[in-house]
Every structure is written in structure tokens, then in C-alpha cells.
PDB file of C-alpha atoms in Angstrom:
ATOM      1  CA  MET L  16      -5.924  20.849  27.632  1.00  0.00           C
ATOM      2  CA  ALA L  17      -5.793  21.282  31.394  1.00  0.00           C
ATOM      3  CA  THR L  18      -2.667  22.675  32.963  1.00  0.00           C
ATOM      4  CA  ALA L  19      -0.287  20.030  34.242  1.00  0.00           C
ATOM      5  CA  GLY L  20       3.238  19.915  35.556  1.00  0.00           C
ATOM      6  CA  ALA L  21       5.940  18.693  33.218  1.00  0.00           C
ATOM      7  CA  PRO L  22       7.992  15.606  34.037  1.00  0.00           C
ATOM      8  CA  ALA L  23      11.744  15.539  33.796  1.00  0.00           C
ATOM      9  CA  ARG L  24      12.926  15.865  30.223  1.00  0.00           C
ATOM     10  CA  GLY L  25      13.418  12.577  28.447  1.00  0.00           C
ATOM     11  CA  ARG L  26      11.546  10.579  31.092  1.00  0.00           C
ATOM     12  CA  LEU L  27       8.122   9.383  29.967  1.00  0.00           C
ATOM     13  CA  THR L  28       6.063   7.634  32.588  1.00  0.00           C
ATOM     14  CA  VAL L  29       2.583   7.727  31.031  1.00  0.00           C
ATOM     15  CA  LEU L  30       1.264   4.219  30.447  1.00  0.00           C
ATOM     16  CA  TRP L  31      -1.444   3.426  27.887  1.00  0.00           C
ATOM     17  CA  ASP L  32      -4.334   3.321  30.371  1.00  0.00           C
ATOM     18  CA  ASP L  33      -3.244   6.592  31.948  1.00  0.00           C
ATOM     19  CA  TYR L  34      -2.883   8.133  28.502  1.00  0.00           C
ATOM     20  CA  ALA L  35      -6.335   6.916  27.426  1.00  0.00           C
ATOM     21  CA  THR L  36      -7.880   8.405  30.570  1.00  0.00           C
ATOM     22  CA  ALA L  37      -6.163  11.744  29.975  1.00  0.00           C
ATOM     23  CA  TRP L  38      -7.130  11.669  26.286  1.00  0.00           C
ATOM     24  CA  SER L  39     -10.741  11.037  27.253  1.00  0.00           C
ATOM     25  CA  GLY L  40     -10.677  14.043  29.569  1.00  0.00           C
ATOM     26  CA  LEU L  41      -9.511  16.242  26.687  1.00  0.00           C
ATOM     27  CA  HIS L  42     -12.225  14.947  24.346  1.00  0.00           C
ATOM     28  CA  GLY L  43     -15.387  15.395  26.363  1.00  0.00           C
ATOM     29  CA  GLY L  44     -15.258  12.046  28.156  1.00  0.00           C
ATOM     30  CA  PHE L  45     -15.024   9.960  24.962  1.00  0.00           C
ATOM     31  CA  ASP L  46     -13.058   6.850  26.002  1.00  0.00           C
ATOM     32  CA  PRO L  47     -10.810   5.572  23.160  1.00  0.00           C
ATOM     33  CA  ARG L  48     -10.635   2.140  24.804  1.00  0.00           C
ATOM     34  CA  ARG L  49     -14.315   1.683  24.041  1.00  0.00           C
ATOM     35  CA  ALA L  50     -14.207   3.219  20.577  1.00  0.00           C
ATOM     36  CA  SER L  51     -14.321   1.486  17.216  1.00  0.00           C
ATOM     37  CA  PHE L  52     -11.331  -0.499  15.997  1.00  0.00           C
ATOM     38  CA  LEU L  53     -10.204   2.349  13.712  1.00  0.00           C
ATOM     39  CA  VAL L  54     -10.469   5.079  16.348  1.00  0.00           C
ATOM     40  CA  ARG L  55      -8.848   2.914  19.017  1.00  0.00           C
ATOM     41  CA  GLY L  56      -6.093   1.961  16.602  1.00  0.00           C
ATOM     42  CA  TRP L  57      -5.394   5.566  15.650  1.00  0.00           C
ATOM     43  CA  VAL L  58      -5.194   6.667  19.287  1.00  0.00           C
ATOM     44  CA  ARG L  59      -2.785   3.799  20.008  1.00  0.00           C
ATOM     45  CA  ILE L  60      -0.619   4.847  17.063  1.00  0.00           C
ATOM     46  CA  ALA L  61      -0.674   8.466  18.258  1.00  0.00           C
ATOM     47  CA  TYR L  62       0.361   7.245  21.703  1.00  0.00           C
ATOM     48  CA  GLY L  63       3.302   5.309  20.257  1.00  0.00           C
ATOM     49  CA  VAL L  64       4.534   8.052  17.930  1.00  0.00           C
ATOM     50  CA  GLY L  65       3.886  10.709  20.561  1.00  0.00           C
ATOM     51  CA  SER L  66       6.036   8.762  23.010  1.00  0.00           C
ATOM     52  CA  TRP L  67       8.866   8.685  20.475  1.00  0.00           C
ATOM     53  CA  LEU L  68       8.582  12.424  19.806  1.00  0.00           C
ATOM     54  CA  GLY L  69       8.477  13.132  23.535  1.00  0.00           C
ATOM     55  CA  ARG L  70      11.633  11.139  24.121  1.00  0.00           C
ATOM     56  CA  HIS L  71      13.328  13.253  21.468  1.00  0.00           C
ATOM     57  CA  ARG L  72      12.183  16.450  23.182  1.00  0.00           C
ATOM     58  CA  VAL L  73       9.790  17.562  20.448  1.00  0.00           C
ATOM     59  CA  GLY L  74       7.185  19.770  22.100  1.00  0.00           C
ATOM     60  CA  PRO L  75       3.441  19.775  21.319  1.00  0.00           C
ATOM     61  CA  MET L  76       3.432  23.342  19.996  1.00  0.00           C
ATOM     62  CA  THR L  77       6.209  22.431  17.588  1.00  0.00           C
ATOM     63  CA  VAL L  78       4.057  19.613  16.211  1.00  0.00           C
ATOM     64  CA  THR L  79       1.022  21.920  15.964  1.00  0.00           C
ATOM     65  CA  THR L  80       3.058  24.551  14.125  1.00  0.00           C
ATOM     66  CA  ALA L  81       4.449  21.955  11.719  1.00  0.00           C
ATOM     67  CA  GLY L  82       0.923  20.790  10.897  1.00  0.00           C
ATOM     68  CA  LEU L  83      -0.238  24.362  10.300  1.00  0.00           C
ATOM     69  CA  LEU L  84       2.698  25.106   8.000  1.00  0.00           C
ATOM     70  CA  ILE L  85       1.950  21.949   6.013  1.00  0.00           C
ATOM     71  CA  CYS L  86      -1.676  23.062   5.659  1.00  0.00           C
ATOM     72  CA  ALA L  87      -0.473  26.411   4.314  1.00  0.00           C
ATOM     73  CA  THR L  88       1.199  24.612   1.390  1.00  0.00           C
ATOM     74  CA  VAL L  89      -2.006  22.843   0.282  1.00  0.00           C
ATOM     75  CA  PRO L  90      -3.372  25.736  -1.840  1.00  0.00           C
ATOM     76  CA  ALA L  91      -0.001  26.173  -3.529  1.00  0.00           C
ATOM     77  CA  ALA L  92       0.097  22.460  -4.365  1.00  0.00           C
ATOM     78  CA  VAL L  93      -3.303  22.635  -6.083  1.00  0.00           C
ATOM     79  CA  LEU L  94      -1.965  25.285  -8.461  1.00  0.00           C
ATOM     80  CA  LEU L  95       0.347  22.630  -9.951  1.00  0.00           C
ATOM     81  CA  GLY L  96      -2.569  21.007 -11.772  1.00  0.00           C
ATOM     82  CA  ARG L  97      -3.962  17.502 -11.459  1.00  0.00           C
ATOM     83  CA  TRP L  98      -0.786  16.078  -9.978  1.00  0.00           C
ATOM     84  CA  GLY L  99      -0.871  19.015  -7.619  1.00  0.00           C
ATOM     85  CA  ALA L 100      -4.301  17.942  -6.370  1.00  0.00           C
ATOM     86  CA  LEU L 101      -2.830  14.535  -5.581  1.00  0.00           C
ATOM     87  CA  LEU L 102       0.039  16.176  -3.692  1.00  0.00           C
ATOM     88  CA  ALA L 103      -2.447  18.393  -1.848  1.00  0.00           C
ATOM     89  CA  ALA L 104      -4.345  15.306  -0.657  1.00  0.00           C
ATOM     90  CA  VAL L 105      -1.114  13.830   0.719  1.00  0.00           C
ATOM     91  CA  LEU L 106      -0.311  17.097   2.476  1.00  0.00           C
ATOM     92  CA  VAL L 107      -3.752  17.164   4.123  1.00  0.00           C
ATOM     93  CA  LEU L 108      -3.149  13.622   5.353  1.00  0.00           C
ATOM     94  CA  VAL L 109       0.252  14.524   6.823  1.00  0.00           C
ATOM     95  CA  ALA L 110      -1.183  17.643   8.465  1.00  0.00           C
ATOM     96  CA  ALA L 111      -4.005  15.587   9.971  1.00  0.00           C
ATOM     97  CA  LEU L 112      -1.481  13.152  11.407  1.00  0.00           C
ATOM     98  CA  ALA L 113       0.408  16.054  12.987  1.00  0.00           C
ATOM     99  CA  ASP L 114      -2.863  17.349  14.429  1.00  0.00           C
ATOM    100  CA  GLY L 115      -3.448  14.028  16.135  1.00  0.00           C
ATOM    101  CA  LEU L 116       0.086  13.905  17.509  1.00  0.00           C
ATOM    102  CA  ASP L 117       0.365  17.284  19.199  1.00  0.00           C
ATOM    103  CA  GLY L 118      -2.164  16.348  21.865  1.00  0.00           C
ATOM    104  CA  ALA L 119      -0.477  12.985  22.348  1.00  0.00           C
ATOM    105  CA  VAL L 120       2.903  14.640  22.903  1.00  0.00           C
ATOM    106  CA  ALA L 121       1.334  17.131  25.327  1.00  0.00           C
ATOM    107  CA  VAL L 122      -0.252  14.388  27.442  1.00  0.00           C
ATOM    108  CA  ILE L 123       2.749  12.067  27.399  1.00  0.00           C
ATOM    109  CA  THR L 124       5.259  14.770  28.302  1.00  0.00           C
ATOM    110  CA  GLY L 125       2.980  16.437  30.848  1.00  0.00           C
ATOM    111  CA  ARG L 126       3.018  19.689  28.870  1.00  0.00           C
ATOM    112  CA  THR L 127      -0.713  20.196  28.418  1.00  0.00           C
ATOM    113  CA  THR L 128      -1.643  23.845  28.844  1.00  0.00           C
ATOM    114  CA  LYS L 129      -4.666  26.051  28.285  1.00  0.00           C
ATOM    115  CA  LEU L 130      -2.601  28.100  25.847  1.00  0.00           C
ATOM    116  CA  GLY L 131      -1.761  24.960  23.909  1.00  0.00           C
ATOM    117  CA  TYR L 132      -5.451  24.033  23.771  1.00  0.00           C
ATOM    118  CA  VAL L 133      -6.369  27.429  22.311  1.00  0.00           C
ATOM    119  CA  TYR L 134      -3.451  27.393  19.873  1.00  0.00           C
ATOM    120  CA  ASP L 135      -4.390  23.922  18.671  1.00  0.00           C
ATOM    121  CA  SER L 136      -8.010  24.975  18.085  1.00  0.00           C
ATOM    122  CA  VAL L 137      -6.983  28.103  16.171  1.00  0.00           C
ATOM    123  CA  ALA L 138      -4.487  26.096  14.109  1.00  0.00           C
ATOM    124  CA  ASP L 139      -7.240  23.612  13.211  1.00  0.00           C
ATOM    125  CA  ARG L 140      -9.505  26.394  11.929  1.00  0.00           C
ATOM    126  CA  LEU L 141      -6.675  28.052   9.961  1.00  0.00           C
ATOM    127  CA  GLY L 142      -5.692  24.694   8.493  1.00  0.00           C
ATOM    128  CA  GLU L 143      -9.243  24.048   7.312  1.00  0.00           C
ATOM    129  CA  LEU L 144      -9.319  27.544   5.811  1.00  0.00           C
ATOM    130  CA  ALA L 145      -6.265  26.604   3.735  1.00  0.00           C
ATOM    131  CA  TRP L 146      -7.991  23.413   2.558  1.00  0.00           C
ATOM    132  CA  LEU L 147     -11.103  25.325   1.521  1.00  0.00           C
ATOM    133  CA  ILE L 148      -8.991  27.871  -0.366  1.00  0.00           C
ATOM    134  CA  ALA L 149      -7.473  24.886  -2.164  1.00  0.00           C
ATOM    135  CA  PHE L 150     -11.006  23.681  -3.010  1.00  0.00           C
ATOM    136  CA  TRP L 151     -11.731  27.077  -4.561  1.00  0.00           C
ATOM    137  CA  LEU L 152      -8.467  27.127  -6.497  1.00  0.00           C
ATOM    138  CA  ALA L 153      -9.232  23.616  -7.750  1.00  0.00           C
ATOM    139  CA  GLY L 154     -12.530  24.809  -9.229  1.00  0.00           C
ATOM    140  CA  ALA L 155     -15.232  24.731  -6.539  1.00  0.00           C
ATOM    141  CA  PRO L 156     -17.612  27.750  -6.676  1.00  0.00           C
ATOM    142  CA  GLY L 157     -16.574  30.473  -4.275  1.00  0.00           C
ATOM    143  CA  TRP L 158     -20.035  30.868  -2.737  1.00  0.00           C
ATOM    144  CA  LEU L 159     -20.189  27.142  -2.014  1.00  0.00           C
ATOM    145  CA  VAL L 160     -16.739  27.123  -0.418  1.00  0.00           C
ATOM    146  CA  VAL L 161     -17.571  30.109   1.800  1.00  0.00           C
ATOM    147  CA  THR L 162     -20.905  28.602   2.871  1.00  0.00           C
ATOM    148  CA  ALA L 163     -19.329  25.227   3.663  1.00  0.00           C
ATOM    149  CA  GLY L 164     -16.601  26.839   5.742  1.00  0.00           C
ATOM    150  CA  ALA L 165     -19.036  29.062   7.617  1.00  0.00           C
ATOM    151  CA  ALA L 166     -21.325  26.125   8.423  1.00  0.00           C
ATOM    152  CA  SER L 167     -18.551  23.970   9.866  1.00  0.00           C
ATOM    153  CA  TRP L 168     -16.941  26.818  11.794  1.00  0.00           C
ATOM    154  CA  LEU L 169     -20.335  27.753  13.238  1.00  0.00           C
ATOM    155  CA  GLN L 170     -20.544  24.236  14.665  1.00  0.00           C
ATOM    156  CA  GLU L 171     -17.223  24.665  16.465  1.00  0.00           C
ATOM    157  CA  TYR L 172     -18.163  28.144  17.677  1.00  0.00           C
ATOM    158  CA  ALA L 173     -21.539  26.996  19.019  1.00  0.00           C
ATOM    159  CA  ARG L 174     -19.913  24.111  20.886  1.00  0.00           C
ATOM    160  CA  ALA L 175     -17.314  26.445  22.424  1.00  0.00           C
ATOM    161  CA  ARG L 176     -19.966  28.931  23.538  1.00  0.00           C
ATOM    162  CA  ALA L 177     -22.150  26.159  24.949  1.00  0.00           C
ATOM    163  CA  THR L 178     -19.190  24.853  26.940  1.00  0.00           C
ATOM    164  CA  ALA L 179     -18.587  28.336  28.304  1.00  0.00           C
ATOM    165  CA  ALA L 180     -22.280  28.505  29.235  1.00  0.00           C
ATOM    166  CA  GLY L 181     -22.092  25.333  31.298  1.00  0.00           C
ATOM    167  CA  MET L 182     -22.199  22.320  28.963  1.00  0.00           C
ATOM    168  CA  SER L 183     -19.715  19.925  30.559  1.00  0.00           C
ATOM    169  CA  GLU L 184     -19.145  17.612  27.575  1.00  0.00           C
ATOM    170  CA  ILE L 185     -18.852  17.899  23.801  1.00  0.00           C
ATOM    171  CA  GLY L 186     -22.624  17.504  23.513  1.00  0.00           C
ATOM    172  CA  VAL L 187     -22.704  14.985  20.698  1.00  0.00           C
ATOM    173  CA  VAL L 188     -20.328  13.413  18.193  1.00  0.00           C
ATOM    174  CA  THR L 189     -21.825  14.791  14.986  1.00  0.00           C
ATOM    175  CA  VAL L 190     -21.531  13.513  11.427  1.00  0.00           C
ATOM    176  CA  ALA L 191     -19.159  16.373  10.585  1.00  0.00           C
ATOM    177  CA  GLU L 192     -16.440  16.314  13.224  1.00  0.00           C
ATOM    178  CA  ARG L 193     -12.895  17.208  12.203  1.00  0.00           C
ATOM    179  CA  PRO L 194     -11.892  13.637  11.208  1.00  0.00           C
ATOM    180  CA  THR L 195     -14.808  13.614   8.764  1.00  0.00           C
ATOM    181  CA  ARG L 196     -13.744  16.952   7.298  1.00  0.00           C
ATOM    182  CA  VAL L 197     -10.224  15.589   6.914  1.00  0.00           C
ATOM    183  CA  LEU L 198     -11.546  12.604   4.949  1.00  0.00           C
ATOM    184  CA  VAL L 199     -13.718  14.822   2.741  1.00  0.00           C
ATOM    185  CA  ALA L 200     -10.708  16.999   1.967  1.00  0.00           C
ATOM    186  CA  ILE L 201      -8.422  14.065   1.208  1.00  0.00           C
ATOM    187  CA  PHE L 202     -10.827  12.106  -0.977  1.00  0.00           C
ATOM    188  CA  GLY L 203     -12.163  15.263  -2.624  1.00  0.00           C
ATOM    189  CA  LEU L 204      -8.677  16.301  -3.697  1.00  0.00           C
ATOM    190  CA  LEU L 205      -7.789  12.771  -4.788  1.00  0.00           C
ATOM    191  CA  ALA L 206     -10.931  12.580  -6.915  1.00  0.00           C
ATOM    192  CA  ALA L 207     -10.266  16.042  -8.337  1.00  0.00           C
ATOM    193  CA  ALA L 208      -6.931  14.773  -9.653  1.00  0.00           C
ATOM    194  CA  LEU L 209      -8.962  12.503 -11.938  1.00  0.00           C
ATOM    195  CA  VAL L 210     -12.250  14.383 -12.398  1.00  0.00           C
ATOM    196  CA  PRO L 211     -12.035  18.137 -11.720  1.00  0.00           C
ATOM    197  CA  VAL L 212     -15.750  18.501 -10.959  1.00  0.00           C
ATOM    198  CA  ALA L 213     -15.286  16.156  -7.994  1.00  0.00           C
ATOM    199  CA  ILE L 214     -13.968  19.050  -5.898  1.00  0.00           C
ATOM    200  CA  THR L 215     -17.348  20.776  -6.215  1.00  0.00           C
ATOM    201  CA  VAL L 216     -19.052  17.568  -5.101  1.00  0.00           C
ATOM    202  CA  ALA L 217     -16.682  17.297  -2.139  1.00  0.00           C
ATOM    203  CA  THR L 218     -17.452  20.883  -1.116  1.00  0.00           C
ATOM    204  CA  ALA L 219     -21.183  20.168  -1.329  1.00  0.00           C
ATOM    205  CA  VAL L 220     -20.702  17.064   0.832  1.00  0.00           C
ATOM    206  CA  TRP L 221     -18.757  19.154   3.370  1.00  0.00           C
ATOM    207  CA  LEU L 222     -21.644  21.645   3.483  1.00  0.00           C
ATOM    208  CA  GLY L 223     -24.355  18.988   3.690  1.00  0.00           C
ATOM    209  CA  LEU L 224     -22.660  17.201   6.576  1.00  0.00           C
ATOM    210  CA  ALA L 225     -22.068  20.503   8.376  1.00  0.00           C
ATOM    211  CA  LEU L 226     -25.768  21.389   8.135  1.00  0.00           C
ATOM    212  CA  VAL L 227     -26.822  18.018   9.544  1.00  0.00           C
ATOM    213  CA  ALA L 228     -24.211  18.373  12.279  1.00  0.00           C
ATOM    214  CA  GLY L 229     -25.580  21.793  13.141  1.00  0.00           C
ATOM    215  CA  VAL L 230     -29.008  20.324  13.809  1.00  0.00           C
ATOM    216  CA  GLN L 231     -27.514  17.492  15.866  1.00  0.00           C
ATOM    217  CA  LEU L 232     -25.483  19.908  17.944  1.00  0.00           C
ATOM    218  CA  ALA L 233     -28.356  22.347  18.447  1.00  0.00           C
ATOM    219  CA  VAL L 234     -30.512  19.578  19.892  1.00  0.00           C
ATOM    220  CA  ALA L 235     -27.693  18.356  22.148  1.00  0.00           C
ATOM    221  CA  ILE L 236     -26.854  21.860  23.385  1.00  0.00           C
ATOM    222  CA  GLY L 237     -30.484  22.614  24.152  1.00  0.00           C
ATOM    223  CA  ARG L 238     -30.831  19.402  26.123  1.00  0.00           C
ATOM    224  CA  ALA L 239     -27.559  19.886  28.019  1.00  0.00           C
ATOM    225  CA  LEU L 240     -28.171  23.499  28.986  1.00  0.00           C
ATOM    226  CA  ARG L 241     -31.767  22.868  30.043  1.00  0.00           C
ATOM    227  CA  THR L 242     -30.524  20.075  32.308  1.00  0.00           C
ATOM    228  CA  SER L 243     -27.755  22.184  33.851  1.00  0.00           C
ATOM    229  CA  SER L 244     -29.894  25.301  34.422  1.00  0.00           C
TER     230      SER L 244
END
């Protein structure tokens, strides 16, 4: 998030087109107005809910913190058994919604900051750690959980380092971006409520997608940095 001045409290002047432009700038130039129906619809919903939260003076860091705290309850929910796995899936969904709203509130209220950007990124990684701990508690092998987490976090680390080295965009939208990991977590936990072994399958899917994404990102980073050098 780039630093911006805050508007007067309670006064929201960001229209949809302005919001979409700002959102694109925070997501490597990816324009939500040209995205798929689902992505465009989600961004529009985030814009609407974010506007409501902004009018009620709910700050972006508050939303981020709420999402992180919800993530922290996911492992505890899994310990409740099969119904707990179902509850854990719902909690992941709610946390993911909060994750999509904090940026919307920041843009709409003019409270985007570099600190908020870093905090949001750290909260995302900690939230995913909580989900993976829940996978392990639900029965997934520990080695598989650790490997899956390391592979996906390496993708985020490589992208961050490449950006610091001069890559001006996100490089490539891989098959294992955060929305995909959210879906794997939700459906993996839902399936585990019915068939416990499904959580191991979900962890393996997480790992497989992360490995493919790593190759995609490596190619994109190499191309981008060779062009900029």
C-alpha cells in the first residue's frame, strides 16, 4: 500500500472506478474491471462492504487484526472433531473475507500505508500457518504440512525479493495464489468433516500447486529481471 493522506472522517469520496484503479495499483497492475465475473464480483462486494466499514470508522488494521484472530481459532476448532472441521472451514472463509476487506477499507478511507502493507502480508502468512497447523491436527502428516507451507511461503518470499531487486509487477498470477490456498483450506476442511483422510489429500494438493507456482514464478522473475537489467 502506498502512503496516502486520509480524508475527513466519515466522508468517503472514492468512486468505483477510482477504487478499481487504486486496487490495481496495489495488486501489480491487475485491473479488476477486466477480470473474470467472480473476481470482479468479489472486488465489487469488497468495495461495498469496505465503504460501509469506512463510514463507521472501522480502520484497515482493525479488520486485518480481526482476520488474524479468527485464523488463530482454526486449530482449536479442529480439535472438536468432525463438526470442528466444519467450523474450521467456516472460520477460514470468514478470515478470508476479512483479508479482502482490509485493503478495501484502506483505499476507500485514504488510510493506505507502507506499515499497513507489511502488517497485512505478515498477517496473511501467520493466518496460513494457523490453517496448516489445523491440517496437522486434523490428521495430515507433519512432514507434508511443513513441506507444503515452506513451498508456498517460498513463493511469496521470492516475489518480494524480486520486487526489491527491480521487478515492477507481481510477475505472474500463479496457480497457487492466496485465493487458491484459501479454497484448498476451506474445501479440505469441509471434506475432512466427512472423510478424515481428505485433509491429507488437501495438503498434498496445496504442495503440488505450490511447486507448479514456484516454476511459474521463477520463469517470470528471470524474464522480468533480465529485461530490467
